[in-house]
PDB file of C-alpha atoms in Angstrom:
ATOM      1  CA  MET A   1      -0.025  -0.128   0.439  1.00 44.00           C
ATOM      2  CA  ARG A   2       1.554   3.531  -0.990  1.00 47.00           C
ATOM      3  CA  THR A   3       1.950   6.218   1.723  1.00 47.00           C
ATOM      4  CA  VAL A   4       1.103   9.103   1.797  1.00 42.00           C
ATOM      5  CA  ARG A   5       4.592  10.550   0.833  1.00 45.00           C
ATOM      6  CA  HIS A   6       4.503   8.212  -2.068  1.00 47.00           C
ATOM      7  CA  GLN A   7       1.785   9.806  -3.219  1.00 47.00           C
ATOM      8  CA  VAL A   8       3.366  13.432  -2.977  1.00 44.00           C
ATOM      9  CA  CYS A   9       6.797  12.077  -4.604  1.00 46.00           C
ATOM     10  CA  GLY A  10       4.570  11.686  -7.878  1.00 50.00           C
ATOM     11  CA  ILE A  11       2.943  15.126  -7.331  1.00 49.00           C
ATOM     12  CA  ALA A  12       6.485  16.675  -8.600  1.00 46.00           C
ATOM     13  CA  ILE A  13       6.093  15.086 -12.733  1.00 43.00           C
ATOM     14  CA  GLY A  14       2.511  16.476 -12.780  1.00 50.00           C
ATOM     15  CA  LEU A  15       3.513  19.797 -10.501  1.00 49.00           C
ATOM     16  CA  ALA A  16       5.869  20.582 -13.375  1.00 46.00           C
ATOM     17  CA  THR A  17       3.726  22.196 -15.336  1.00 46.00           C
ATOM     18  CA  VAL A  18       2.165  24.327 -13.342  1.00 48.00           C
ATOM     19  CA  LEU A  19       5.359  26.163 -11.210  1.00 52.00           C
ATOM     20  CA  ALA A  20       8.444  25.023 -13.250  1.00 50.00           C
ATOM     21  CA  PRO A  21       7.776  27.293 -16.261  1.00 49.00           C
ATOM     22  CA  CYS A  22       7.268  29.854 -13.760  1.00 48.00           C
ATOM     23  CA  LEU A  23      10.410  29.321 -11.625  1.00 51.00           C
ATOM     24  CA  MET A  24      12.286  28.710 -13.679  1.00 47.00           C
ATOM     25  CA  THR A  25      12.405  31.051 -16.488  1.00 47.00           C
ATOM     26  CA  GLY A  26      15.209  33.728 -15.662  1.00 46.00           C
ATOM     27  CA  THR A  27      16.909  31.815 -13.378  1.00 47.00           C
ATOM     28  CA  ALA A  28      19.756  30.622 -15.623  1.00 45.00           C
ATOM     29  CA  SER A  29      21.384  34.099 -15.588  1.00 47.00           C
ATOM     30  CA  ALA A  30      19.992  35.599 -12.897  1.00 45.00           C
ATOM     31  CA  GLN A  31      21.705  32.845 -10.822  1.00 47.00           C
ATOM     32  CA  ASP A  32      25.323  34.195 -10.308  1.00 52.00           C
ATOM     33  CA  SER A  33      24.044  37.970  -9.385  1.00 57.00           C
ATOM     34  CA  ALA A  34      20.432  36.320  -7.079  1.00 53.00           C
ATOM     35  CA  PRO A  35      21.159  33.398  -5.736  1.00 70.00           C
ATOM     36  CA  HIS A  36      17.691  33.379  -3.723  1.00 83.00           C
ATOM     37  CA  ARG A  37      14.445  32.121  -5.357  1.00 91.00           C
ATOM     38  CA  VAL A  38      11.253  33.217  -4.212  1.00 95.00           C
ATOM     39  CA  ALA A  39       7.101  32.387  -4.826  1.00 96.00           C
ATOM     40  CA  VAL A  40       4.478  32.692  -2.867  1.00 96.00           C
ATOM     41  CA  VAL A  41       1.597  31.271  -1.406  1.00 97.00           C
ATOM     42  CA  ASP A  42      -1.979  32.675  -1.043  1.00 96.00           C
ATOM     43  CA  VAL A  43      -2.800  30.633   1.649  1.00 96.00           C
ATOM     44  CA  ALA A  44      -6.753  32.388   1.666  1.00 95.00           C
ATOM     45  CA  TYR A  45      -7.773  31.633  -0.922  1.00 96.00           C
ATOM     46  CA  ILE A  46      -6.982  27.615  -0.355  1.00 97.00           C
ATOM     47  CA  PHE A  47      -8.923  27.773   2.820  1.00 97.00           C
ATOM     48  CA  LYS A  48     -11.805  29.011   1.051  1.00 96.00           C
ATOM     49  CA  ASN A  49     -11.297  27.613  -2.193  1.00 96.00           C
ATOM     50  CA  HIS A  50      -9.782  23.421  -1.687  1.00 97.00           C
ATOM     51  CA  PRO A  51     -12.762  21.023  -1.544  1.00 95.00           C
ATOM     52  CA  GLY A  52     -11.992  18.971   0.943  1.00 95.00           C
ATOM     53  CA  ILE A  53     -11.179  21.852   3.215  1.00 96.00           C
ATOM     54  CA  LYS A  54     -14.798  23.336   2.077  1.00 95.00           C
ATOM     55  CA  VAL A  55     -15.924  19.922   2.836  1.00 96.00           C
ATOM     56  CA  GLN A  56     -14.231  19.743   6.749  1.00 96.00           C
ATOM     57  CA  VAL A  57     -15.964  23.129   7.464  1.00 95.00           C
ATOM     58  CA  ALA A  58     -19.256  22.086   5.974  1.00 95.00           C
ATOM     59  CA  ASN A  59     -19.258  19.686   7.859  1.00 95.00           C
ATOM     60  CA  VAL A  60     -19.274  21.601  11.370  1.00 95.00           C
ATOM     61  CA  GLU A  61     -21.576  24.023   9.903  1.00 94.00           C
ATOM     62  CA  GLY A  62     -24.160  21.874   9.417  1.00 94.00           C
ATOM     63  CA  ASP A  63     -23.437  20.226  13.251  1.00 94.00           C
ATOM     64  CA  LEU A  64     -24.374  23.722  14.522  1.00 93.00           C
ATOM     65  CA  LYS A  65     -27.664  23.808  12.644  1.00 93.00           C
ATOM     66  CA  ALA A  66     -28.469  20.854  13.930  1.00 93.00           C
ATOM     67  CA  TYR A  67     -27.909  22.275  17.211  1.00 93.00           C
ATOM     68  CA  ASP A  68     -29.504  25.301  16.566  1.00 92.00           C
ATOM     69  CA  ALA A  69     -33.086  23.105  16.027  1.00 93.00           C
ATOM     70  CA  GLU A  70     -32.207  21.311  18.988  1.00 92.00           C
ATOM     71  CA  LEU A  71     -31.478  24.568  20.640  1.00 92.00           C
ATOM     72  CA  LYS A  72     -34.402  26.173  19.730  1.00 93.00           C
ATOM     73  CA  GLN A  73     -36.479  23.067  20.861  1.00 93.00           C
ATOM     74  CA  LYS A  74     -35.229  23.263  23.711  1.00 93.00           C
ATOM     75  CA  ARG A  75     -36.162  26.610  24.614  1.00 94.00           C
ATOM     76  CA  GLU A  76     -39.606  26.147  23.762  1.00 95.00           C
ATOM     77  CA  GLN A  77     -40.126  23.665  26.393  1.00 93.00           C
ATOM     78  CA  LEU A  78     -38.409  25.972  28.968  1.00 94.00           C
ATOM     79  CA  GLN A  79     -41.237  28.876  27.854  1.00 94.00           C
ATOM     80  CA  ASN A  80     -43.702  26.621  28.468  1.00 95.00           C
ATOM     81  CA  THR A  81     -43.164  24.997  31.448  1.00 94.00           C
ATOM     82  CA  ALA A  82     -42.688  28.729  32.376  1.00 94.00           C
ATOM     83  CA  ALA A  83     -45.854  29.647  31.014  1.00 94.00           C
ATOM     84  CA  LYS A  84     -47.496  26.754  33.208  1.00 93.00           C
ATOM     85  CA  LEU A  85     -45.730  28.140  36.216  1.00 93.00           C
ATOM     86  CA  LYS A  86     -47.604  31.136  35.823  1.00 93.00           C
ATOM     87  CA  THR A  87     -51.034  29.368  36.096  1.00 92.00           C
ATOM     88  CA  LEU A  88     -50.002  27.735  39.721  1.00 92.00           C
ATOM     89  CA  SER A  89     -50.250  29.144  43.208  1.00 91.00           C
ATOM     90  CA  PRO A  90     -47.395  30.610  44.780  1.00 92.00           C
ATOM     91  CA  GLY A  91     -46.303  28.158  47.583  1.00 89.00           C
ATOM     92  CA  SER A  92     -48.339  25.437  46.583  1.00 93.00           C
ATOM     93  CA  PRO A  93     -46.131  21.582  46.517  1.00 93.00           C
ATOM     94  CA  GLU A  94     -46.844  21.913  42.482  1.00 94.00           C
ATOM     95  CA  TYR A  95     -45.546  25.178  42.299  1.00 93.00           C
ATOM     96  CA  ALA A  96     -42.421  24.556  44.225  1.00 93.00           C
ATOM     97  CA  GLN A  97     -41.916  21.057  42.065  1.00 94.00           C
ATOM     98  CA  LEU A  98     -42.752  23.194  38.703  1.00 94.00           C
ATOM     99  CA  GLU A  99     -40.048  25.959  40.213  1.00 94.00           C
ATOM    100  CA  GLU A 100     -37.605  23.392  40.924  1.00 95.00           C
ATOM    101  CA  GLN A 101     -37.823  21.036  37.721  1.00 94.00           C
ATOM    102  CA  LEU A 102     -38.121  24.570  35.624  1.00 94.00           C
ATOM    103  CA  ALA A 103     -34.669  25.874  37.682  1.00 95.00           C
ATOM    104  CA  SER A 104     -33.210  22.805  36.160  1.00 95.00           C
ATOM    105  CA  MET A 105     -34.217  22.363  32.662  1.00 94.00           C
ATOM    106  CA  ASP A 106     -32.339  26.319  32.743  1.00 94.00           C
ATOM    107  CA  SER A 107     -28.981  25.263  34.282  1.00 95.00           C
ATOM    108  CA  LYS A 108     -28.537  22.117  32.108  1.00 94.00           C
ATOM    109  CA  LEU A 109     -29.456  24.342  29.182  1.00 94.00           C
ATOM    110  CA  ARG A 110     -26.993  26.311  29.378  1.00 94.00           C
ATOM    111  CA  LEU A 111     -24.486  23.887  30.556  1.00 95.00           C
ATOM    112  CA  ASP A 112     -25.118  21.861  26.995  1.00 93.00           C
ATOM    113  CA  MET A 113     -24.643  25.449  25.802  1.00 93.00           C
ATOM    114  CA  ALA A 114     -21.513  26.388  26.620  1.00 94.00           C
ATOM    115  CA  ARG A 115     -20.627  22.995  26.560  1.00 94.00           C
ATOM    116  CA  LYS A 116     -21.351  22.668  22.894  1.00 93.00           C
ATOM    117  CA  ARG A 117     -19.611  26.484  22.050  1.00 92.00           C
ATOM    118  CA  LYS A 118     -16.818  24.755  22.759  1.00 95.00           C
ATOM    119  CA  GLU A 119     -16.984  21.838  20.815  1.00 95.00           C
ATOM    120  CA  LEU A 120     -17.616  23.553  17.961  1.00 94.00           C
ATOM    121  CA  ALA A 121     -14.603  25.932  18.363  1.00 94.00           C
ATOM    122  CA  ASP A 122     -12.489  23.589  19.065  1.00 97.00           C
ATOM    123  CA  ALA A 123     -13.377  21.719  16.051  1.00 96.00           C
ATOM    124  CA  GLU A 124     -12.960  24.688  14.086  1.00 95.00           C
ATOM    125  CA  ALA A 125      -9.800  25.076  15.311  1.00 96.00           C
ATOM    126  CA  LYS A 126      -8.763  21.771  14.598  1.00 97.00           C
ATOM    127  CA  ILE A 127      -9.749  22.587  10.717  1.00 97.00           C
ATOM    128  CA  TYR A 128      -7.334  25.564  10.668  1.00 96.00           C
ATOM    129  CA  PHE A 129      -4.609  23.543  12.685  1.00 97.00           C
ATOM    130  CA  ASP A 130      -4.390  20.616  10.613  1.00 96.00           C
ATOM    131  CA  ASN A 131      -5.422  22.305   7.242  1.00 97.00           C
ATOM    132  CA  TYR A 132      -2.407  24.545   7.932  1.00 97.00           C
ATOM    133  CA  GLN A 133       0.147  22.537   8.280  1.00 97.00           C
ATOM    134  CA  GLN A 134      -0.982  20.476   5.595  1.00 97.00           C
ATOM    135  CA  ILE A 135      -0.400  24.356   3.537  1.00 98.00           C
ATOM    136  CA  ALA A 136       2.825  23.814   4.961  1.00 97.00           C
ATOM    137  CA  ALA A 137       4.452  20.890   4.000  1.00 97.00           C
ATOM    138  CA  GLY A 138       3.175  21.277   0.697  1.00 97.00           C
ATOM    139  CA  VAL A 139       4.915  24.625   0.383  1.00 98.00           C
ATOM    140  CA  LYS A 140       8.404  23.189   2.100  1.00 97.00           C
ATOM    141  CA  PHE A 141       7.669  19.946  -0.350  1.00 97.00           C
ATOM    142  CA  LEU A 142       7.209  22.244  -3.383  1.00 96.00           C
ATOM    143  CA  ALA A 143       9.889  25.033  -1.822  1.00 96.00           C
ATOM    144  CA  ASN A 144      12.786  21.803  -1.322  1.00 95.00           C
ATOM    145  CA  HIS A 145      11.779  20.761  -5.116  1.00 94.00           C
ATOM    146  CA  TYR A 146      12.496  23.709  -6.992  1.00 93.00           C
ATOM    147  CA  LYS A 147      15.086  25.116  -4.772  1.00 93.00           C
ATOM    148  CA  ILE A 148      12.770  27.192  -3.842  1.00 95.00           C
ATOM    149  CA  ASN A 149      14.696  29.786  -0.701  1.00 95.00           C
ATOM    150  CA  LEU A 150      11.906  31.692   0.594  1.00 96.00           C
ATOM    151  CA  VAL A 151       8.075  31.523   0.323  1.00 97.00           C
ATOM    152  CA  LEU A 152       5.589  34.252   1.164  1.00 96.00           C
ATOM    153  CA  ARG A 153       1.899  34.919   2.264  1.00 95.00           C
ATOM    154  CA  TYR A 154      -0.033  37.093   0.661  1.00 94.00           C
ATOM    155  CA  ASN A 155      -3.219  37.885  -0.491  1.00 91.00           C
ATOM    156  CA  SER A 156      -4.676  37.423  -3.929  1.00 90.00           C
ATOM    157  CA  GLU A 157      -8.186  39.167  -3.155  1.00 88.00           C
ATOM    158  CA  GLU A 158      -8.454  42.461  -4.870  1.00 87.00           C
ATOM    159  CA  MET A 159     -10.226  45.605  -3.124  1.00 88.00           C
ATOM    160  CA  ASN A 160     -14.077  46.102  -3.047  1.00 88.00           C
ATOM    161  CA  GLN A 161     -14.041  50.514  -2.916  1.00 86.00           C
ATOM    162  CA  ALA A 162     -17.851  49.703  -1.428  1.00 89.00           C
ATOM    163  CA  GLN A 163     -17.023  47.838   1.259  1.00 88.00           C
ATOM    164  CA  GLY A 164     -14.465  49.326   3.602  1.00 88.00           C
ATOM    165  CA  GLU A 165     -12.869  46.548   5.330  1.00 88.00           C
ATOM    166  CA  SER A 166     -12.549  45.279   1.870  1.00 84.00           C
ATOM    167  CA  VAL A 167     -10.114  48.903   0.767  1.00 90.00           C
ATOM    168  CA  ILE A 168      -8.395  48.319   4.271  1.00 90.00           C
ATOM    169  CA  ARG A 169      -7.121  44.810   3.857  1.00 84.00           C
ATOM    170  CA  GLY A 170      -6.346  46.021   0.499  1.00 85.00           C
ATOM    171  CA  VAL A 171      -3.930  48.583   1.717  1.00 89.00           C
ATOM    172  CA  MET A 172      -2.954  46.553   4.425  1.00 84.00           C
ATOM    173  CA  LYS A 173      -1.173  43.964   2.365  1.00 85.00           C
ATOM    174  CA  ASN A 174       2.468  43.124   3.325  1.00 84.00           C
ATOM    175  CA  ILE A 175       3.407  42.395  -0.652  1.00 85.00           C
ATOM    176  CA  VAL A 176       2.168  45.263  -3.318  1.00 85.00           C
ATOM    177  CA  TYR A 177       3.817  43.748  -6.100  1.00 82.00           C
ATOM    178  CA  HIS A 178       4.878  39.915  -7.869  1.00 86.00           C
ATOM    179  CA  ASP A 179       5.261  38.169 -10.305  1.00 87.00           C
ATOM    180  CA  ALA A 180       2.394  35.945 -11.207  1.00 86.00           C
ATOM    181  CA  ALA A 181       4.924  33.372 -12.308  1.00 88.00           C
ATOM    182  CA  LEU A 182       6.312  33.237  -8.429  1.00 92.00           C
ATOM    183  CA  ASP A 183       2.328  32.091  -6.923  1.00 95.00           C
ATOM    184  CA  MET A 184       3.007  28.408  -6.139  1.00 96.00           C
ATOM    185  CA  THR A 185      -1.038  28.538  -4.865  1.00 97.00           C
ATOM    186  CA  PRO A 186      -1.822  25.931  -7.212  1.00 96.00           C
ATOM    187  CA  GLY A 187       1.059  23.784  -6.845  1.00 96.00           C
ATOM    188  CA  VAL A 188      -0.270  23.494  -3.399  1.00 97.00           C
ATOM    189  CA  MET A 189      -3.112  22.803  -4.487  1.00 96.00           C
ATOM    190  CA  GLN A 190      -2.661  20.304  -6.479  1.00 96.00           C
ATOM    191  CA  TYR A 191      -0.837  19.087  -3.129  1.00 96.00           C
ATOM    192  CA  LEU A 192      -4.019  19.199  -0.831  1.00 96.00           C
ATOM    193  CA  ASP A 193      -5.405  16.825  -3.766  1.00 94.00           C
ATOM    194  CA  LYS A 194      -2.899  14.059  -2.933  1.00 93.00           C
ATOM    195  CA  VAL A 195      -3.454  14.158   0.959  1.00 91.00           C
ATOM    196  CA  ILE A 196      -6.675  15.256   2.367  1.00 87.00           C
ATOM    197  CA  LYS A 197      -9.606  13.053   0.949  1.00 73.00           C
ATOM    198  CA  THR A 198     -12.569  13.623  -0.344  1.00 60.00           C
ATOM    199  CA  ASP A 199     -15.973  12.459  -1.337  1.00 50.00           C
ATOM    200  CA  PRO A 200     -15.848  13.125  -5.614  1.00 48.00           C
ATOM    201  CA  ALA A 201     -19.359  13.210  -4.869  1.00 47.00           C
ATOM    202  CA  ILE A 202     -19.457  16.042  -2.273  1.00 44.00           C
ATOM    203  CA  ALA A 203     -16.019  17.512  -4.056  1.00 45.00           C
ATOM    204  CA  GLY A 204     -18.165  18.042  -6.861  1.00 45.00           C
ATOM    205  CA  ARG A 205     -20.953  20.016  -4.997  1.00 46.00           C
ATOM    206  CA  ASN A 206     -18.250  22.341  -3.543  1.00 44.00           C
ATOM    207  CA  GLY A 207     -16.245  22.953  -6.736  1.00 45.00           C
ATOM    208  CA  THR A 208     -13.018  22.051  -7.477  1.00 46.00           C
ATOM    209  CA  SER A 209      -9.659  22.824  -6.431  1.00 52.00           C
ATOM    210  CA  GLN A 210      -8.215  24.158  -9.672  1.00 53.00           C
ATOM    211  CA  ARG A 211      -6.927  27.934  -9.818  1.00 59.00           C
ATOM    212  CA  GLN A 212      -8.547  30.186 -12.446  1.00 52.00           C
TER     213      GLN A 212
END
């Protein structure tokens, strides 16, 4: 059975058509004067567009929607119990019993909400942590293969003048200009295709990993 490492090593040939023409252009004459080679990668784009990552995020969002529906039902039960309590005489055994039940329901609901919020937050954090490690591994693999010394993170998002936050993000970009030939993002996307298992049917509904 082939290991992930063996599968990844097979990417090199396929990626040659993506990166080699870009990264090798002009290097023969420039190596003596500029031995360091630089590339860029759009991490945000990868997180937003890789099918495997999108499936993972969708699963967490599905859990959240399911819990929201369950939470709505429990809140309605709590409201119904509170309304029933108002119909009883304060101080009566029935009132005391229902009041205690209501307090218990409310306390349990709050604890369940806190637990679920943490569970979902942890699940989301794990998605970003695990996939960032995969992205970093892909960058390292390609950088080693193509003898690249430095890979910088950049954001390819275009500024939208109608959206203030978009303008701010654009103005704050660390990289003002780069040659498109330096973009390693397509190669990293192909690397992730090999290391992130994705249901083809789900991936098809969520888009493609090919960057235009």
